[in-house]
Short mmCIF file of C-alpha atoms in Angstrom, two decimals:
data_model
loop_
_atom_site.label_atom_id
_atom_site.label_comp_id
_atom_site.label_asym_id
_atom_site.label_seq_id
_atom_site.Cartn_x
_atom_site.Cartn_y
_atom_site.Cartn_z
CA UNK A 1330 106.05 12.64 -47.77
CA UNK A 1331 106.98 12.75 -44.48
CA UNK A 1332 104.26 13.53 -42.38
CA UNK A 1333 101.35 11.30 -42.03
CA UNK A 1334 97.97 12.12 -43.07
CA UNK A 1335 96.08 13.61 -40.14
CA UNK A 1336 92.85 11.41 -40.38
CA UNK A 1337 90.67 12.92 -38.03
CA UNK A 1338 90.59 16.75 -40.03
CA UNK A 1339 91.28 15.10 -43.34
CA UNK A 1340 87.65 13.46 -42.92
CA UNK A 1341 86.00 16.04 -41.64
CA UNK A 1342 87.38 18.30 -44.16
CA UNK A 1343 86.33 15.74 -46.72
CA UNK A 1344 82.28 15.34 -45.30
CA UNK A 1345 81.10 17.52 -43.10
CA UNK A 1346 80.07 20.53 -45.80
CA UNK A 1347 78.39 17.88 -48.00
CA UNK A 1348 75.98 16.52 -45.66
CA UNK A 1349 72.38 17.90 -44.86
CA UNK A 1350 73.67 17.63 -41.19
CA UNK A 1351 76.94 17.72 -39.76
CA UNK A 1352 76.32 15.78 -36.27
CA UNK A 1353 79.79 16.11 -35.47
CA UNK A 1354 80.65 20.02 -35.04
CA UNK A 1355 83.45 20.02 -32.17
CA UNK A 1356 82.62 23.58 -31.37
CA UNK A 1357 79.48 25.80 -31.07
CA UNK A 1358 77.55 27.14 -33.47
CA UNK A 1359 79.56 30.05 -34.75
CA UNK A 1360 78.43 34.03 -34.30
CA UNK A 1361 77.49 36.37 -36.82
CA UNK A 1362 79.37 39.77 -36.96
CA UNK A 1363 76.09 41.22 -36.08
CA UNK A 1364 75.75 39.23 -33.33
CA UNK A 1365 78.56 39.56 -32.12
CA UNK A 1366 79.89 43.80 -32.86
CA UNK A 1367 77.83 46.58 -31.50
CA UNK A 1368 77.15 49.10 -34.97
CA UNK A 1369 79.80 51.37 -33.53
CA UNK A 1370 82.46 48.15 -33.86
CA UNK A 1371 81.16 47.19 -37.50
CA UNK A 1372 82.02 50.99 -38.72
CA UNK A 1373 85.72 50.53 -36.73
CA UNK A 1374 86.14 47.35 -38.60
CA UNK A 1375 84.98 48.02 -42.09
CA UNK A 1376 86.86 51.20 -41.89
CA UNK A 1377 90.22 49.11 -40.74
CA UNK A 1378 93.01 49.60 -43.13
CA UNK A 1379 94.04 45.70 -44.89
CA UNK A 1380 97.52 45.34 -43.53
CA UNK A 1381 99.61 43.63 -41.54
CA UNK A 1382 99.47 44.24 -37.98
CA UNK A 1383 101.83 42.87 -35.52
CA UNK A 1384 102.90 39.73 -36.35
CA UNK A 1385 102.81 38.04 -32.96
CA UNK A 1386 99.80 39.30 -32.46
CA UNK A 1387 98.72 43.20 -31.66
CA UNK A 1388 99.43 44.27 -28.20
CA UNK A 1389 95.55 44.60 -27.12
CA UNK A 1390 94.89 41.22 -28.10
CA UNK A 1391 98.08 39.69 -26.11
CA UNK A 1392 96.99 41.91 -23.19
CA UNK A 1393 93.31 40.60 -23.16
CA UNK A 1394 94.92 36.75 -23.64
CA UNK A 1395 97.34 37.06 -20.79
CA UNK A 1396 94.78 38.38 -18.17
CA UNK A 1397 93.16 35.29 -18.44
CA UNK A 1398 96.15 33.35 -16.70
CA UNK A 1399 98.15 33.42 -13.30
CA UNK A 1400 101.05 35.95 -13.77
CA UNK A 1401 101.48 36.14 -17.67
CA UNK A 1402 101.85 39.44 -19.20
CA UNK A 1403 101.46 39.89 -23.23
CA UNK A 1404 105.03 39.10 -23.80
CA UNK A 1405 104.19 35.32 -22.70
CA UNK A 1406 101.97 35.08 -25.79
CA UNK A 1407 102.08 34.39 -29.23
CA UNK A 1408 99.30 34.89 -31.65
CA UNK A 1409 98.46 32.14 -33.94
CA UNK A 1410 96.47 31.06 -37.13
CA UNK A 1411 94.18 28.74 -34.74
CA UNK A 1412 95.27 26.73 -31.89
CA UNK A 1413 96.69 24.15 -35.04
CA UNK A 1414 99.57 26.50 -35.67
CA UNK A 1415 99.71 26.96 -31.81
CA UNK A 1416 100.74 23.21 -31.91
CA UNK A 1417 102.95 22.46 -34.73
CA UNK A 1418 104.95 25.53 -33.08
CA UNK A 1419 105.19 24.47 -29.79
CA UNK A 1420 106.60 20.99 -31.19
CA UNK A 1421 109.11 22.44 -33.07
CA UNK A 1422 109.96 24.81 -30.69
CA UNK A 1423 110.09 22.40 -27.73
CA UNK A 1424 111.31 18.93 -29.21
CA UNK A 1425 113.91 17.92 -31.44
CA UNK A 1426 114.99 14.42 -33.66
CA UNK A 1427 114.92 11.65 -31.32
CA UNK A 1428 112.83 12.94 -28.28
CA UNK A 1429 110.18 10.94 -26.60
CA UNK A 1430 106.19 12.58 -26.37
CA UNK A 1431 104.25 10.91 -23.78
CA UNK A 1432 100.43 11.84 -25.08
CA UNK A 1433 97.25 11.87 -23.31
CA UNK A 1434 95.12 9.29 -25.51
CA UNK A 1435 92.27 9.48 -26.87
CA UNK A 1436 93.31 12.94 -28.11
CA UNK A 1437 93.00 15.40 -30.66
CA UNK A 1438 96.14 13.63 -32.66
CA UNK A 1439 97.63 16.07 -34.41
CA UNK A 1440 100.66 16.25 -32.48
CA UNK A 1441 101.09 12.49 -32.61
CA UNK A 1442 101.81 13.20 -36.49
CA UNK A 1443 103.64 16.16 -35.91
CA UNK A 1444 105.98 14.13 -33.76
CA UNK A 1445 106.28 11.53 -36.02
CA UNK A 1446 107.32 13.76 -38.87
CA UNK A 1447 109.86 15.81 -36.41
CA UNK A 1448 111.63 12.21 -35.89
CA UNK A 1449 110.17 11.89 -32.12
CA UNK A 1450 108.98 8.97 -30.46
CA UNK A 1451 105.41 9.07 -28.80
CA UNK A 1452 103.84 6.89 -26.67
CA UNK A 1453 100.29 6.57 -25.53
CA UNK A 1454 98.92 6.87 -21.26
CA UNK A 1455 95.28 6.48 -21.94
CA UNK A 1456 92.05 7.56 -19.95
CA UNK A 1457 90.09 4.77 -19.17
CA UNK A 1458 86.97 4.34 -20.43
CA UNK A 1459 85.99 1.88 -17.47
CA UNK A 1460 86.83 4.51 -14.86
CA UNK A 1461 84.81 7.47 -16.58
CA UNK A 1462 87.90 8.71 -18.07
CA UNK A 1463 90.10 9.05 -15.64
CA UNK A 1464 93.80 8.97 -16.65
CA UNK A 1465 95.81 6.14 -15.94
CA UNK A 1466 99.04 8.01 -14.48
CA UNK A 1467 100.59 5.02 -12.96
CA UNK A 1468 101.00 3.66 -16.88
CA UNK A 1469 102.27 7.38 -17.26
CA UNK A 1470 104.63 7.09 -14.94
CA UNK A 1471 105.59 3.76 -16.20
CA UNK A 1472 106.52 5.42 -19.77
CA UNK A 1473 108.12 8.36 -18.93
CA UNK A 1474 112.30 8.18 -19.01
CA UNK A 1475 115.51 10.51 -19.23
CA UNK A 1476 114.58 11.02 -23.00
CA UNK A 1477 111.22 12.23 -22.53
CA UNK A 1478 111.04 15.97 -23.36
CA UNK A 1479 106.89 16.45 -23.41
CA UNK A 1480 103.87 14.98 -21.65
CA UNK A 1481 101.09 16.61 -23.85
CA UNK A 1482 97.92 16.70 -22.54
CA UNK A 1483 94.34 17.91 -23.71
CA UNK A 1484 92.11 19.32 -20.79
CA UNK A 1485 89.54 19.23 -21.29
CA UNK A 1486 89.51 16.56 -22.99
CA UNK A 1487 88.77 16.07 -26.87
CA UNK A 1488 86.47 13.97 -27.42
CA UNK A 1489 85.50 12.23 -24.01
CA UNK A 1490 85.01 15.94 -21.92
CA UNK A 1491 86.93 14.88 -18.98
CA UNK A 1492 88.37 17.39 -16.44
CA UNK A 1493 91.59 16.30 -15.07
CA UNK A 1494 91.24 17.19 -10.82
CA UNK A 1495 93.79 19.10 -8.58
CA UNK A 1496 95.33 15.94 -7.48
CA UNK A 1497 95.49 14.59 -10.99
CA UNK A 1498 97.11 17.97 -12.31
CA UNK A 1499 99.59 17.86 -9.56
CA UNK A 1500 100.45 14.25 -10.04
CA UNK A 1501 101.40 14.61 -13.35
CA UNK A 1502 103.34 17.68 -12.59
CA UNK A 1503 105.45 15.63 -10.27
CA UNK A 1504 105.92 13.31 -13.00
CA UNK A 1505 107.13 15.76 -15.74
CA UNK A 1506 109.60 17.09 -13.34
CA UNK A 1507 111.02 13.67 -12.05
CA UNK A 1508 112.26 13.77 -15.75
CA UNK A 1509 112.38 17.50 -16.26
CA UNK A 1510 109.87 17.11 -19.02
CA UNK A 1511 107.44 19.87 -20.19
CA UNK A 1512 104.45 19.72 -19.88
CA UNK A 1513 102.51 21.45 -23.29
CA UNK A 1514 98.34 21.32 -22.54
CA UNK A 1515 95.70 21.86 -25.10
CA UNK A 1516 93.60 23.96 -23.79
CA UNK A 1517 91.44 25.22 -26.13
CA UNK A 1518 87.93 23.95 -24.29
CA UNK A 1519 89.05 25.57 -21.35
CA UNK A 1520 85.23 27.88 -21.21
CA UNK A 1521 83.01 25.35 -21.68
CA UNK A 1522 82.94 23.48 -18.76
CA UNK A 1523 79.35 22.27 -18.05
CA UNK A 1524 78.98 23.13 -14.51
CA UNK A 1525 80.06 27.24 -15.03
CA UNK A 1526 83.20 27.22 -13.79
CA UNK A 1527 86.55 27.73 -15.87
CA UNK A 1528 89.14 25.34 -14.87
CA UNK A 1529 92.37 26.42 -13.75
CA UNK A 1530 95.28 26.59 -16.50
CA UNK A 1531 98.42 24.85 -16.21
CA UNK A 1532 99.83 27.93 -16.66
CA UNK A 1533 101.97 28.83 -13.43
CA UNK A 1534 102.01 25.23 -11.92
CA UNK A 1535 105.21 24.67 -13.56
CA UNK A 1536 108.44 26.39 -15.45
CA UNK A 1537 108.24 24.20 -17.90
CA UNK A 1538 104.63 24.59 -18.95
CA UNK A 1539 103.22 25.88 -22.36
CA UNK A 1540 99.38 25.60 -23.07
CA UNK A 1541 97.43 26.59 -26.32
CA UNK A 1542 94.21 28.24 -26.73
CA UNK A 1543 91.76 29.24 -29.19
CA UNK A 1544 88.38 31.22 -29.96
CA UNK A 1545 87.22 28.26 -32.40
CA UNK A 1546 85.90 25.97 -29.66
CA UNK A 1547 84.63 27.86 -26.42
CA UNK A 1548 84.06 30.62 -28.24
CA UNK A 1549 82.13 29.82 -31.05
CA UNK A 1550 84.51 31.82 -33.47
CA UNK A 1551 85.96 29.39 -35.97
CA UNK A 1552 86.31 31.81 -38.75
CA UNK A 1553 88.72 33.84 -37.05
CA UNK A 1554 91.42 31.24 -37.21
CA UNK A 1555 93.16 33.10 -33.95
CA UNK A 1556 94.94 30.81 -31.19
CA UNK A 1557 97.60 31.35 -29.11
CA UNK A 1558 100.50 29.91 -27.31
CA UNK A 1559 101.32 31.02 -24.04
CA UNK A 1560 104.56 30.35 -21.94
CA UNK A 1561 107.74 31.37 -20.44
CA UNK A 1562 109.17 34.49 -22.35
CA UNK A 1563 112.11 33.35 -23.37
CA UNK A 1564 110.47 30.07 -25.25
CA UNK A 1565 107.40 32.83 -26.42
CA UNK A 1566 110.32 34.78 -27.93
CA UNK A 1567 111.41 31.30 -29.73
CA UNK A 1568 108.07 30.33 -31.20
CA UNK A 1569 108.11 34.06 -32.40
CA UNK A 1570 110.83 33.01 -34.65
CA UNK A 1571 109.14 29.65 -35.67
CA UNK A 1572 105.67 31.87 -36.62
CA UNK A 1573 107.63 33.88 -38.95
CA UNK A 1574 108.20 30.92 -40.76
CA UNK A 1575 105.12 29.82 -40.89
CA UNK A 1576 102.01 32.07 -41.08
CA UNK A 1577 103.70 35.12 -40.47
CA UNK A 1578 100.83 36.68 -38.54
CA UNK A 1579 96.85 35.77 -38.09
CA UNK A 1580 94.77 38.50 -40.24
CA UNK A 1581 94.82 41.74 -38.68
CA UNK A 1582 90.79 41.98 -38.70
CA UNK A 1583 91.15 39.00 -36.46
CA UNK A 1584 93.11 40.52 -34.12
CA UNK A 1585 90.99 43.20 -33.62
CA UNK A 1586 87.55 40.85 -33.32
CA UNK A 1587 89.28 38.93 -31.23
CA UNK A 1588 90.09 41.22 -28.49
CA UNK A 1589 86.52 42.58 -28.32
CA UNK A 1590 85.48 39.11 -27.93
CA UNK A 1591 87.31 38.42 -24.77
CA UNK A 1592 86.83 41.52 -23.36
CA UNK A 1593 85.63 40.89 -19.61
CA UNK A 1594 82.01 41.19 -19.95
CA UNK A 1595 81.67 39.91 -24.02
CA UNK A 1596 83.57 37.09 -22.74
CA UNK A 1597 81.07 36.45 -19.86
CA UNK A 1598 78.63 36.65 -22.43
CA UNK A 1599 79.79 34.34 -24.95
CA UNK A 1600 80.97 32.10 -22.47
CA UNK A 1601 77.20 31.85 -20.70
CA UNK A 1602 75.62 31.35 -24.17
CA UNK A 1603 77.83 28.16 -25.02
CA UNK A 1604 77.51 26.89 -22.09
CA UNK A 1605 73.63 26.87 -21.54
CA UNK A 1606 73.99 25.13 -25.07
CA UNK A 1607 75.61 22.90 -24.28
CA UNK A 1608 73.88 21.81 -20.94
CA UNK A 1609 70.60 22.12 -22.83
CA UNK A 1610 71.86 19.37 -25.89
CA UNK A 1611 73.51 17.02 -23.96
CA UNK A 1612 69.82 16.43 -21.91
CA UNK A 1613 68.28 16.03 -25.29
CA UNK A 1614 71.00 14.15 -26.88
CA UNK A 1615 71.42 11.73 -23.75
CA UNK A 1616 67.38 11.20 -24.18
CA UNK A 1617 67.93 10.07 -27.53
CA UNK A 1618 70.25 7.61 -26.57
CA UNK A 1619 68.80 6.20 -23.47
CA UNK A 1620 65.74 5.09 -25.28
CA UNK A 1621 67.96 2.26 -26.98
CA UNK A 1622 68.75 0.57 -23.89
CA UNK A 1623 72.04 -1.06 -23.32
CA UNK A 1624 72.71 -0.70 -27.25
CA UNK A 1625 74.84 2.54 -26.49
CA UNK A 1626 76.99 3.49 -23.29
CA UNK A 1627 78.51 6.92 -22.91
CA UNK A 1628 79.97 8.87 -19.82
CA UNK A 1629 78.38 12.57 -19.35
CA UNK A 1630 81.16 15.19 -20.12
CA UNK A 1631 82.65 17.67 -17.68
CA UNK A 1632 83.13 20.05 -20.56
CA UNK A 1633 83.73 20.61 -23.93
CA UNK A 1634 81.81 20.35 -27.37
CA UNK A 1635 81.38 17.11 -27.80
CA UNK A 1636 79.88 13.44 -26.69
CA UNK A 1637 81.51 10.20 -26.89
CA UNK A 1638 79.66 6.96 -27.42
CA UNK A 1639 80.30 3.16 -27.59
CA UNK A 1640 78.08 1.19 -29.58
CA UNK A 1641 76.57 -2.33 -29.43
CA UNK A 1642 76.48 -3.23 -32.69
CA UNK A 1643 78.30 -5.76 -35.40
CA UNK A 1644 80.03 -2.79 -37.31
CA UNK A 1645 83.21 -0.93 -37.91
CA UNK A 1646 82.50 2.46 -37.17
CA UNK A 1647 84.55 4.01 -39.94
CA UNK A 1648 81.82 1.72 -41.89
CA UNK A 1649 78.91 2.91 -39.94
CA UNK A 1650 79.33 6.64 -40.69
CA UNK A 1651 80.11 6.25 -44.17
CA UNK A 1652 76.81 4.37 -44.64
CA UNK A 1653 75.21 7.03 -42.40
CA UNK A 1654 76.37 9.65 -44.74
CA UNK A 1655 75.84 8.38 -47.95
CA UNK A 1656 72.27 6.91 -47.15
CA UNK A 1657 70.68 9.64 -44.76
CA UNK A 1658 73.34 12.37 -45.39
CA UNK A 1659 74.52 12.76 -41.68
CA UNK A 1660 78.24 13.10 -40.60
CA UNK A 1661 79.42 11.14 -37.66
CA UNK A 1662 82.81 10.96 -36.61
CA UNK A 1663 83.91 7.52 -36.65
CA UNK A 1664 85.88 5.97 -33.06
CA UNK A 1665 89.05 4.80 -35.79
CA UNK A 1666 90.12 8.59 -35.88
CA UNK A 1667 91.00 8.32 -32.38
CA UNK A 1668 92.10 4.50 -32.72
CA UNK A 1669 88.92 3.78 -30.73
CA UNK A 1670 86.46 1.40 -32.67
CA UNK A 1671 82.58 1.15 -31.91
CA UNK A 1672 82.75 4.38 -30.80
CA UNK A 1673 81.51 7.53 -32.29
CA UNK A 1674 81.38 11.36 -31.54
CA UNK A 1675 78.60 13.49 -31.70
CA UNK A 1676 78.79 17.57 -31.14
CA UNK A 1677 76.40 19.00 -28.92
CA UNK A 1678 76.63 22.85 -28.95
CA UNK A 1679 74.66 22.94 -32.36
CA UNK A 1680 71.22 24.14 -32.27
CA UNK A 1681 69.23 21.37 -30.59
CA UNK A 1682 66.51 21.52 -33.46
CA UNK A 1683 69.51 20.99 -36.16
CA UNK A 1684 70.90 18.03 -33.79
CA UNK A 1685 67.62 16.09 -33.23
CA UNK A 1686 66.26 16.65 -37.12
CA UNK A 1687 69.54 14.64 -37.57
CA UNK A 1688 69.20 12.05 -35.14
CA UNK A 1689 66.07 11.28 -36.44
CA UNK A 1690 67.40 10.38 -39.84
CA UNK A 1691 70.09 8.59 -37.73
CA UNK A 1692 67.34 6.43 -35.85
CA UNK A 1693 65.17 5.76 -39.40
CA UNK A 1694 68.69 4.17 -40.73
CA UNK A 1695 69.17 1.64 -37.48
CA UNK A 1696 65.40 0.98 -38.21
CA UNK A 1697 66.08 0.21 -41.47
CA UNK A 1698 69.58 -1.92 -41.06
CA UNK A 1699 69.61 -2.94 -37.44
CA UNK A 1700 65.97 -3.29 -36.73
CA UNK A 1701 66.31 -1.05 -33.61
#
């Protein structure tokens, strides 16, 4: 086999329904269909004849997905079966055998395997964890060469929640096109940024830009499985050709959920629900932390799902949430996914009570091993 394993969803895959809690949900907790349709909706969508649809996506849909970015129209998208597809696409659309990927680390790193299996060559600029996550783009600049063809990024940021600013965005702009490199951004936490306020795409800064996005994450719709690409139209029409190979097309009951969902004021809505979520968890969740002292060290998130923590203790963490799971029955996701040991990631737009019922079992077990 080619392609390597991609540790970080294999594990989750493996633990996180076979736990009594799942402390490490990278998304919100997901809506009902009754929650989320009015009755009129329901009877449109239980009435919707099972077939195909468009297969980059119905026209709606692509029109509701491009109004959310600077001068994009619905033939700069392409619908996807999550923002997973979005990426193996875009890679194999974008690169070919022997190109170099410089990627943002610590990352969500499934393009680090897809680029491995294409026959690419990445390399790893890394936010620094001594400088609240900022992103080192001197070291960036220090990697990139004639042969780079991508600079992928993830802002915000999976798993640390960092924003990258104006100057940082345009920096690394400058950088791409010293080598005329693309730049392809995950976007899919682009929503749930902490403070209210949607951060600006990359989308428009550049020619040579391509971003993903999602309704799993910010949008606490999971089940759908819809992402999207979004790009110039001539490298849309391109990925187009790549999706046919793949999925084919994201489920046609999808496509229409989806563009109710990010309709202007449904949007707004789900948007403000996450968010207040998330602001509300991370002041219990930091609480629970700070009442250990020095024993864990974290820096607040800008955005996103998700907290990352170092720990102070004597123990790998791929170790520490295996023993977490099999003796209390919580999931953690263990710091080696991201190549980042004594560290751990908890999600925080579950429902506080769910979090902190698990925390507790989480704080009889250091009782118990570490005396803490």
């Amino acid at each position: 086999m080619n392609i390597p394993i991609f540790e970080l969803e294999r594990v989750q895959s493996l633990f996180e329904n076979t736990v009594d809690y799942n402390l490490t949900e990278s998304g919100f907790h997901p809506y009902t269909l009754n929650q989320l349709l009015n009755k009129d909706q329901i009877h449109t969508l239980t009435n919707t004849v099972l077939g195909y649809g468009q297969t980059n996506g119905s026209i709606p849909l692509r029109k509701r997905i491009s109004a959310m970015y600077t001068n994009a129209n619905e033939e700069h998208v392409l619908v996807t079966n999550g923002s997973s597809e979005a990426n193996f696409i875009a890679c194999h659309t974008l690169l070919e055998k022997g190109d170099e990927v410089v990627m943002m680390v610590p990352n969500y790193m499934q393009i680090w395997g897809i680029a491995e299996e294409m026959g690419c060559f990445p390399k790893a600029f890394h936010l620094k964890e001594n400088n609240e996550w900022k992103p080192d783009l001197n070291e960036l600049k220090s990697l990139v060469t004639p042969k780079t063809k991508m600079i992928a990024l993830c802002n915000p940021n999976n798993p640390t929640g960092y924003t990258l600013t104006k100057d940082e965005i345009q920096e690394i702009i400058a950088i791409a096109k010293s080598v005329d490199a693309w730049v392809y951004c995950d976007e899919v936490y682009r929503g749930a940024e902490l403070n209210g306020k949607t951060i600006e795409s990359f989308i428009g800064m550049y020619d040579k830009v391509m971003v993903n996005g999602g309704l799993s994450k910010a949008y606490a719709l999971p089940g759908l499985r819809l992402g999207w690409l979004i790009g110039p139209k001539e490298h849309i029409a391109d990925t187009w050709a790549y999706h046919d190979y793949t999925s084919i097309t994201a489920g046609i009951m999808s496509h229409y959920i989806g563009e109710i969902a990010l309709r202007t004021e449904k949007r707004q809505e789900i948007l403000t629900r996450n968010r207040t979520m998330l602001n509300e968890n991370l002041i219990a969740v930091k609480a629970w932390l700070d009442q250990y002292g020095d024993l864990f060290e974290y820096t607040s998130p800008k955005a996103g799902g998700m907290l990352f923590i170092k720990y102070n203790l004597d123990i790998n963490s791929t170790e520490l949430a295996n023993w977490l799971r099999t003796e209390k029955s919580v999931f953690i996701l263990a710091g080696d996914c991201y190549g980042m040991d004594y560290h751990f990631r908890i999600g925080i737009g579950e429902r506080k009570t769910y979090i902190l019922e698990g925390l507790e079992r989480v704080k009889q077990a250091l009782k118990e091993r570490f005396n803490v």
